[in-house]
N, CA, C and O atoms as a Tinker XYZ file with bonds, in Angstrom:
   332  protein
     1  N     42.187000  -12.883000  -36.162000    73     2
     2  CA    43.125000  -11.827000  -36.458000    64     1     3
     3  C     44.140000  -11.753000  -35.316000    63     2     4     5
     4  O     43.749000  -11.680000  -34.151000    81     3
     5  N     45.430000  -11.771000  -35.633000    73     3     6
     6  CA    46.433000  -11.681000  -34.570000    64     5     7
     7  C     46.397000  -10.298000  -33.932000    63     6     8     9
     8  O     46.279000   -9.284000  -34.620000    81     7
     9  N     46.500000  -10.277000  -32.624000    73     7    10
    10  CA    46.465000   -9.003000  -31.913000    64     9    11
    11  C     47.389000   -9.072000  -30.700000    63    10    12    13
    12  O     47.705000  -10.148000  -30.194000    81    11
    13  N     47.804000   -7.909000  -30.258000    73    11    14
    14  CA    48.627000   -7.805000  -29.060000    64    13    15
    15  C     47.840000   -7.041000  -28.013000    63    14    16    17
    16  O     47.224000   -6.016000  -28.306000    81    15
    17  N     47.867000   -7.546000  -26.798000    73    15    18
    18  CA    47.077000   -6.978000  -25.706000    64    17    19
    19  C     47.994000   -6.448000  -24.612000    63    18    20    21
    20  O     49.195000   -6.718000  -24.606000    81    19
    21  N     47.420000   -5.699000  -23.698000    73    19    22
    22  CA    48.199000   -5.187000  -22.572000    64    21    23
    23  C     48.013000   -6.041000  -21.320000    63    22    24    25
    24  O     48.746000   -5.874000  -20.345000    81    23
    25  N     47.051000   -6.943000  -21.335000    73    23    26
    26  CA    46.781000   -7.790000  -20.170000    64    25    27
    27  C     46.979000   -9.264000  -20.523000    63    26    28    29
    28  O     46.515000   -9.723000  -21.567000    81    27
    29  N     47.663000   -9.998000  -19.659000    73    27    30
    30  CA    47.932000  -11.409000  -19.913000    64    29    31
    31  C     46.662000  -12.251000  -19.913000    63    30    32    33
    32  O     46.644000  -13.332000  -20.501000    81    31
    33  N     45.601000  -11.777000  -19.265000    73    31    34
    34  CA    44.350000  -12.533000  -19.203000    64    33    35
    35  C     43.761000  -12.763000  -20.598000    63    34    36    37
    36  O     43.149000  -13.800000  -20.851000    81    35
    37  N     43.947000  -11.793000  -21.503000    73    35    38
    38  CA    43.457000  -11.956000  -22.873000    64    37    39
    39  C     44.199000  -13.087000  -23.579000    63    38    40    41
    40  O     43.604000  -13.827000  -24.363000    81    39
    41  N     45.481000  -13.222000  -23.308000    73    39    42
    42  CA    46.271000  -14.283000  -23.930000    64    41    43
    43  C     45.868000  -15.633000  -23.352000    63    42    44    45
    44  O     45.794000  -16.622000  -24.082000    81    43
    45  N     45.611000  -15.685000  -22.072000    73    43    46
    46  CA    45.165000  -16.935000  -21.450000    64    45    47
    47  C     43.816000  -17.372000  -22.007000    63    46    48    49
    48  O     43.486000  -18.558000  -21.985000    81    47
    49  N     43.030000  -16.407000  -22.512000    73    47    50
    50  CA    41.711000  -16.714000  -23.078000    64    49    51
    51  C     41.759000  -16.959000  -24.582000    63    50    52    53
    52  O     40.715000  -17.142000  -25.207000    81    51
    53  N     42.957000  -16.965000  -25.174000    73    51    54
    54  CA    43.066000  -17.275000  -26.590000    64    53    55
    55  C     43.715000  -16.209000  -27.440000    63    54    56    57
    56  O     43.941000  -16.434000  -28.629000    81    55
    57  N     44.027000  -15.041000  -26.867000    73    55    58
    58  CA    44.729000  -14.008000  -27.620000    64    57    59
    59  C     46.144000  -14.453000  -27.938000    63    58    60    61
    60  O     46.644000  -15.401000  -27.333000    81    59
    61  N     46.789000  -13.791000  -28.866000    73    59    62
    62  CA    48.100000  -14.264000  -29.299000    64    61    63
    63  C     49.255000  -13.783000  -28.424000    63    62    64    65
    64  O     50.161000  -14.561000  -28.125000    81    63
    65  N     49.240000  -12.520000  -28.009000    73    63    66
    66  CA    50.404000  -11.991000  -27.312000    64    65    67
    67  C     50.013000  -10.805000  -26.441000    63    66    68    69
    68  O     49.092000  -10.059000  -26.775000    81    67
    69  N     50.717000  -10.633000  -25.323000    73    67    70
    70  CA    50.505000   -9.444000  -24.502000    64    69    71
    71  C     51.834000   -8.938000  -23.968000    63    70    72    73
    72  O     52.771000   -9.703000  -23.741000    81    71
    73  N     51.889000   -7.630000  -23.776000    73    71    74
    74  CA    53.044000   -6.992000  -23.162000    64    73    75
    75  C     52.512000   -5.836000  -22.336000    63    74    76    77
    76  O     51.916000   -4.899000  -22.865000    81    75
    77  N     52.733000   -5.914000  -21.044000    73    75    78
    78  CA    52.233000   -4.863000  -20.170000    64    77    79
    79  C     52.774000   -5.005000  -18.768000    63    78    80    81
    80  O     53.496000   -5.950000  -18.450000    81    79
    81  N     52.414000   -4.058000  -17.946000    73    79    82
    82  CA    52.855000   -4.066000  -16.557000    64    81    83
    83  C     52.315000   -5.262000  -15.795000    63    82    84    85
    84  O     51.222000   -5.753000  -16.075000    81    83
    85  N     53.091000   -5.723000  -14.833000    73    83    86
    86  CA    52.719000   -6.862000  -14.003000    64    85    87
    87  C     51.731000   -6.426000  -12.923000    63    86    88    89
    88  O     52.015000   -5.517000  -12.143000    81    87
    89  N     50.556000   -7.086000  -12.883000    73    87    90
    90  CA    49.587000   -6.762000  -11.843000    64    89    91
    91  C     50.134000   -7.123000  -10.467000    63    90    92    93
    92  O     49.873000   -6.412000   -9.497000    81    91
    93  N     50.878000   -8.202000  -10.366000    73    91    94
    94  CA    51.464000   -8.595000   -9.079000    64    93    95
    95  C     52.368000   -7.495000   -8.556000    63    94    96    97
    96  O     52.312000   -7.147000   -7.377000    81    95
    97  N     53.193000   -6.951000   -9.423000    73    95    98
    98  CA    54.098000   -5.873000   -9.024000    64    97    99
    99  C     53.315000   -4.604000   -8.683000    63    98   100   101
   100  O     53.663000   -3.893000   -7.741000    81    99
   101  N     52.255000   -4.320000   -9.451000    73    99   102
   102  CA    51.434000   -3.135000   -9.177000    64   101   103
   103  C     50.768000   -3.243000   -7.802000    63   102   104   105
   104  O     50.728000   -2.263000   -7.057000    81   103
   105  N     50.247000   -4.418000   -7.462000    73   103   106
   106  CA    49.626000   -4.596000   -6.149000    64   105   107
   107  C     50.655000   -4.457000   -5.042000    63   106   108   109
   108  O     50.339000   -3.958000   -3.962000    81   107
   109  N     51.865000   -4.884000   -5.293000    73   107   110
   110  CA    52.933000   -4.731000   -4.305000    64   109   111
   111  C     53.202000   -3.243000   -4.075000    63   110   112   113
   112  O     53.401000   -2.812000   -2.939000    81   111
   113  N     53.207000   -2.460000   -5.158000    73   111   114
   114  CA    53.423000   -1.017000   -5.028000    64   113   115
   115  C     52.276000   -0.351000   -4.272000    63   114   116   117
   116  O     52.505000    0.593000   -3.516000    81   115
   117  N     51.050000   -0.826000   -4.465000    73   115   118
   118  CA    49.902000   -0.293000   -3.724000    64   117   119
   119  C     50.101000   -0.528000   -2.229000    63   118   120   121
   120  O     49.788000    0.336000   -1.410000    81   119
   121  N     50.622000   -1.699000   -1.882000    73   119   122
   122  CA    50.900000   -2.003000   -0.469000    64   121   123
   123  C     51.929000   -1.064000    0.119000    63   122   124   125
   124  O     51.805000   -0.642000    1.269000    81   123
   125  N     52.948000   -0.732000   -0.663000    73   123   126
   126  CA    53.983000    0.205000   -0.198000    64   125   127
   127  C     53.358000    1.580000    0.025000    63   126   128   129
   128  O     53.628000    2.232000    1.033000    81   127
   129  N     52.519000    2.020000   -0.921000    73   127   130
   130  CA    51.835000    3.312000   -0.761000    64   129   131
   131  C     50.966000    3.317000    0.495000    63   130   132   133
   132  O     51.025000    4.253000    1.293000    81   131
   133  N     50.167000    2.279000    0.664000    73   131   134
   134  CA    49.273000    2.203000    1.824000    64   133   135
   135  C     50.083000    2.254000    3.121000    63   134   136   137
   136  O     49.694000    2.933000    4.072000    81   135
   137  N     51.196000    1.544000    3.159000    73   135   138
   138  CA    52.050000    1.545000    4.345000    64   137   139
   139  C     52.574000    2.943000    4.647000    63   138   140   141
   140  O     52.588000    3.371000    5.801000    81   139
   141  N     52.999000    3.646000    3.620000    73   139   142
   142  CA    53.532000    4.997000    3.820000    64   141   143
   143  C     52.449000    5.952000    4.314000    63   142   144   145
   144  O     52.715000    6.810000    5.156000    81   143
   145  N     51.235000    5.806000    3.796000    73   143   146
   146  CA    50.123000    6.655000    4.243000    64   145   147
   147  C     49.752000    6.340000    5.685000    63   146   148   149
   148  O     49.514000    7.249000    6.480000    81   147
   149  N     49.702000    5.052000    6.026000    73   147   150
   150  CA    49.366000    4.659000    7.397000    64   149   151
   151  C     50.426000    5.102000    8.397000    63   150   152   153
   152  O     50.135000    5.264000    9.582000    81   151
   153  N     51.651000    5.299000    7.926000    73   151   154
   154  CA    52.724000    5.772000    8.806000    64   153   155
   155  C     52.735000    7.289000    8.927000    63   154   156   157
   156  O     53.583000    7.848000    9.624000    81   155
   157  N     51.781000    7.978000    8.239000    73   155   158
   158  CA    51.635000    9.405000    8.435000    64   157   159
   159  C     52.000000   10.298000    7.265000    63   158   160   161
   160  O     51.818000   11.512000    7.351000    81   159
   161  N     52.508000    9.742000    6.175000    73   159   162
   162  CA    52.834000   10.596000    5.033000    64   161   163
   163  C     51.556000   11.050000    4.345000    63   162   164   165
   164  O     50.566000   10.319000    4.310000    81   163
   165  N     51.584000   12.249000    3.803000    73   163   166
   166  CA    50.423000   12.784000    3.103000    64   165   167
   167  C     50.391000   12.206000    1.685000    63   166   168   169
   168  O     51.412000   12.210000    0.997000    81   167
   169  N     49.234000   11.712000    1.243000    73   167   170
   170  CA    49.141000   11.135000   -0.109000    64   169   171
   171  C     49.592000   12.105000   -1.203000    63   170   172   173
   172  O     50.175000   11.678000   -2.200000    81   171
   173  N     49.331000   13.389000   -1.032000    73   171   174
   174  CA    49.740000   14.375000   -2.033000    64   173   175
   175  C     51.242000   14.552000   -2.132000    63   174   176   177
   176  O     51.745000   15.069000   -3.130000    81   175
   177  N     51.971000   14.122000   -1.093000    73   175   178
   178  CA    53.429000   14.253000   -1.103000    64   177   179
   179  C     54.123000   13.036000   -1.706000    63   178   180   181
   180  O     55.327000   13.069000   -1.960000    81   179
   181  N     53.371000   11.965000   -1.935000    73   179   182
   182  CA    53.977000   10.748000   -2.477000    64   181   183
   183  C     54.191000   10.891000   -3.985000    63   182   184   185
   184  O     53.370000   11.494000   -4.675000    81   183
   185  N     55.292000   10.338000   -4.494000    73   183   186
   186  CA    55.559000   10.440000   -5.924000    64   185   187
   187  C     54.634000    9.519000   -6.728000    63   186   188   189
   188  O     54.118000    8.523000   -6.220000    81   187
   189  N     54.447000    9.882000   -7.982000    73   187   190
   190  CA    53.684000    9.015000   -8.884000    64   189   191
   191  C     54.574000    7.840000   -9.242000    63   190   192   193
   192  O     55.732000    8.019000   -9.620000    81   191
   193  N     54.034000    6.645000   -9.122000    73   191   194
   194  CA    54.818000    5.449000   -9.427000    64   193   195
   195  C     54.335000    4.846000  -10.741000    63   194   196   197
   196  O     53.134000    4.744000  -10.991000    81   195
   197  N     55.274000    4.457000  -11.556000    73   195   198
   198  CA    54.997000    3.801000  -12.824000    64   197   199
   199  C     55.366000    2.328000  -12.714000    63   198   200   201
   200  O     56.136000    1.955000  -11.829000    81   199
   201  N     54.842000    1.495000  -13.580000    73   199   202
   202  CA    55.214000    0.073000  -13.525000    64   201   203
   203  C     56.728000   -0.092000  -13.629000    63   202   204   205
   204  O     57.401000    0.625000  -14.369000    81   203
   205  N     57.240000   -1.045000  -12.875000    73   203   206
   206  CA    58.674000   -1.319000  -12.902000    64   205   207
   207  C     58.974000   -2.675000  -13.525000    63   206   208   209
   208  O     60.108000   -2.946000  -13.920000    81   207
   209  N     57.957000   -3.524000  -13.613000    73   207   210
   210  CA    58.141000   -4.846000  -14.208000    64   209   211
   211  C     57.099000   -5.039000  -15.303000    63   210   212   213
   212  O     55.907000   -4.816000  -15.093000    81   211
   213  N     57.564000   -5.451000  -16.458000    73   211   214
   214  CA    56.683000   -5.711000  -17.583000    64   213   215
   215  C     56.776000   -7.185000  -17.961000    63   214   216   217
   216  O     57.832000   -7.805000  -17.829000    81   215
   217  N     55.656000   -7.739000  -18.433000    73   215   218
   218  CA    55.610000   -9.157000  -18.787000    64   217   219
   219  C     55.243000   -9.335000  -20.258000    63   218   220   221
   220  O     54.336000   -8.683000  -20.776000    81   219
   221  N     55.969000  -10.231000  -20.911000    73   219   222
   222  CA    55.651000  -10.625000  -22.279000    64   221   223
   223  C     55.105000  -12.044000  -22.220000    63   222   224   225
   224  O     55.788000  -12.965000  -21.771000    81   223
   225  N     53.868000  -12.212000  -22.676000    73   223   226
   226  CA    53.210000  -13.522000  -22.664000    64   225   227
   227  C     52.807000  -13.846000  -24.100000    63   226   228   229
   228  O     52.208000  -13.020000  -24.789000    81   227
   229  N     53.141000  -15.058000  -24.543000    73   227   230
   230  CA    52.848000  -15.486000  -25.912000    64   229   231
   231  C     52.043000  -16.775000  -25.868000    63   230   232   233
   232  O     52.373000  -17.701000  -25.128000    81   231
   233  N     50.988000  -16.826000  -26.662000    73   231   234
   234  CA    50.176000  -18.029000  -26.794000    64   233   235
   235  C     50.564000  -18.700000  -28.105000    63   234   236   237
   236  O     50.070000  -18.329000  -29.169000    81   235
   237  N     51.459000  -19.699000  -28.024000    73   235   238
   238  CA    51.952000  -20.345000  -29.240000    64   237   239
   239  C     50.868000  -21.189000  -29.913000    63   238   240   241
   240  O     50.910000  -21.404000  -31.124000    81   239
   241  N     49.909000  -21.659000  -29.138000    73   239   242
   242  CA    48.801000  -22.440000  -29.710000    64   241   243
   243  C     47.971000  -21.557000  -30.654000    63   242   244   245
   244  O     47.590000  -21.992000  -31.741000    81   243
   245  N     47.697000  -20.326000  -30.236000    73   243   246
   246  CA    46.953000  -19.391000  -31.079000    64   245   247
   247  C     47.757000  -19.028000  -32.326000    63   246   248   249
   248  O     47.207000  -18.952000  -33.424000    81   247
   249  N     49.060000  -18.806000  -32.151000    73   247   250
   250  CA    49.913000  -18.462000  -33.294000    64   249   251
   251  C     49.895000  -19.596000  -34.324000    63   250   252   253
   252  O     49.796000  -19.340000  -35.524000    81   251
   253  N     49.990000  -20.841000  -33.861000    73   251   254
   254  CA    49.960000  -21.983000  -34.782000    64   253   255
   255  C     48.616000  -22.082000  -35.486000    63   254   256   257
   256  O     48.555000  -22.384000  -36.677000    81   255
   257  N     47.529000  -21.826000  -34.745000    73   255   258
   258  CA    46.189000  -21.891000  -35.344000    64   257   259
   259  C     46.016000  -20.831000  -36.429000    63   258   260   261
   260  O     45.252000  -21.027000  -37.374000    81   259
   261  N     46.724000  -19.707000  -36.295000    73   259   262
   262  CA    46.660000  -18.629000  -37.284000    64   261   263
   263  C     47.678000  -18.826000  -38.408000    63   262   264   265
   264  O     47.727000  -18.041000  -39.356000    81   263
   265  N     48.489000  -19.878000  -38.295000    73   263   266
   266  CA    49.508000  -20.139000  -39.306000    64   265   267
   267  C     50.713000  -19.232000  -39.197000    63   266   268   269
   268  O     51.413000  -19.006000  -40.183000    81   267
   269  N     50.962000  -18.712000  -38.008000    73   267   270
   270  CA    52.087000  -17.802000  -37.781000    64   269   271
   271  C     53.203000  -18.511000  -37.028000    63   270   272   273
   272  O     52.952000  -19.382000  -36.195000    81   271
   273  N     54.424000  -18.130000  -37.329000    73   271   274
   274  CA    55.574000  -18.673000  -36.620000    64   273   275
   275  C     56.164000  -17.567000  -35.749000    63   274   276   277
   276  O     56.526000  -16.496000  -36.238000    81   275
   277  N     56.252000  -17.843000  -34.468000    73   275   278
   278  CA    56.848000  -16.873000  -33.537000    64   277   279
   279  C     58.347000  -17.143000  -33.513000    63   278   280   281
   280  O     58.759000  -18.274000  -33.256000    81   279
   281  N     59.165000  -16.142000  -33.774000    73   279   282
   282  CA    60.619000  -16.350000  -33.780000    64   281   283
   283  C     61.125000  -16.891000  -32.442000    63   282   284   285
   284  O     60.636000  -16.516000  -31.376000    81   283
   285  N     62.117000  -17.783000  -32.527000    73   283   286
   286  CA    62.684000  -18.377000  -31.315000    64   285   287
   287  C     63.253000  -17.316000  -30.375000    63   286   288   289
   288  O     63.176000  -17.467000  -29.156000    81   287
   289  N     63.816000  -16.257000  -30.924000    73   287   290
   290  CA    64.383000  -15.189000  -30.090000    64   289   291
   291  C     63.292000  -14.526000  -29.249000    63   290   292   293
   292  O     63.528000  -14.166000  -28.096000    81   291
   293  N     62.099000  -14.364000  -29.828000    73   291   294
   294  CA    60.983000  -13.760000  -29.087000    64   293   295
   295  C     60.465000  -14.729000  -28.025000    63   294   296   297
   296  O     60.147000  -14.323000  -26.907000    81   295
   297  N     60.383000  -16.003000  -28.379000    73   295   298
   298  CA    59.952000  -17.011000  -27.398000    64   297   299
   299  C     60.921000  -17.084000  -26.222000    63   298   300   301
   300  O     60.504000  -17.279000  -25.080000    81   299
   301  N     62.205000  -16.930000  -26.501000    73   299   302
   302  CA    63.215000  -16.980000  -25.440000    64   301   303
   303  C     63.092000  -15.792000  -24.490000    63   302   304   305
   304  O     63.399000  -15.919000  -23.305000    81   303
   305  N     62.653000  -14.650000  -24.987000    73   303   306
   306  CA    62.503000  -13.454000  -24.146000    64   305   307
   307  C     61.193000  -13.418000  -23.380000    63   306   308   309
   308  O     61.049000  -12.629000  -22.445000    81   307
   309  N     60.232000  -14.259000  -23.758000    73   307   310
   310  CA    58.916000  -14.234000  -23.128000    64   309   311
   311  C     58.992000  -14.665000  -21.668000    63   310   312   313
   312  O     59.747000  -15.569000  -21.310000    81   311
   313  N     58.202000  -14.006000  -20.839000    73   311   314
   314  CA    58.111000  -14.397000  -19.428000    64   313   315
   315  C     57.262000  -15.656000  -19.281000    63   314   316   317
   316  O     57.452000  -16.438000  -18.349000    81   315
   317  N     56.329000  -15.844000  -20.202000    73   315   318
   318  CA    55.465000  -17.024000  -20.174000    64   317   319
   319  C     55.063000  -17.371000  -21.598000    63   318   320   321
   320  O     54.718000  -16.489000  -22.384000    81   319
   321  N     55.108000  -18.655000  -21.929000    73   319   322
   322  CA    54.639000  -19.147000  -23.222000    64   321   323
   323  C     53.538000  -20.150000  -22.942000    63   322   324   325
   324  O     53.754000  -21.157000  -22.268000    81   323
   325  N     52.352000  -19.866000  -23.468000    73   323   326
   326  CA    51.213000  -20.765000  -23.297000    64   325   327
   327  C     51.216000  -21.703000  -24.476000    63   326   328   329
   328  O     51.127000  -21.273000  -25.625000    81   327
   329  N     51.320000  -22.997000  -24.190000    73   327   330
   330  CA    51.390000  -24.025000  -25.255000    64   329   331
   331  C     49.995000  -24.468000  -25.643000    63   330   332
   332  O     49.838000  -25.321000  -26.517000    81   331
């Protein structure tokens, strides 16, 4: 059954598609928070941060196995296409 996930790891394991926040970017934001806290800012005074980078990953091999055609426009927008 075709499904869309929020984590790219599911697509790497055979899922068809994912769209979600970048873990690399999230870890970078954690480093910024940690730096600000170590410099003396109070954690309660820091703003809530939301993801700033999102990734679209498509597994074209899974789509072909399901008999689905992924539009070229969607493939062109993908950050990663797993063949």
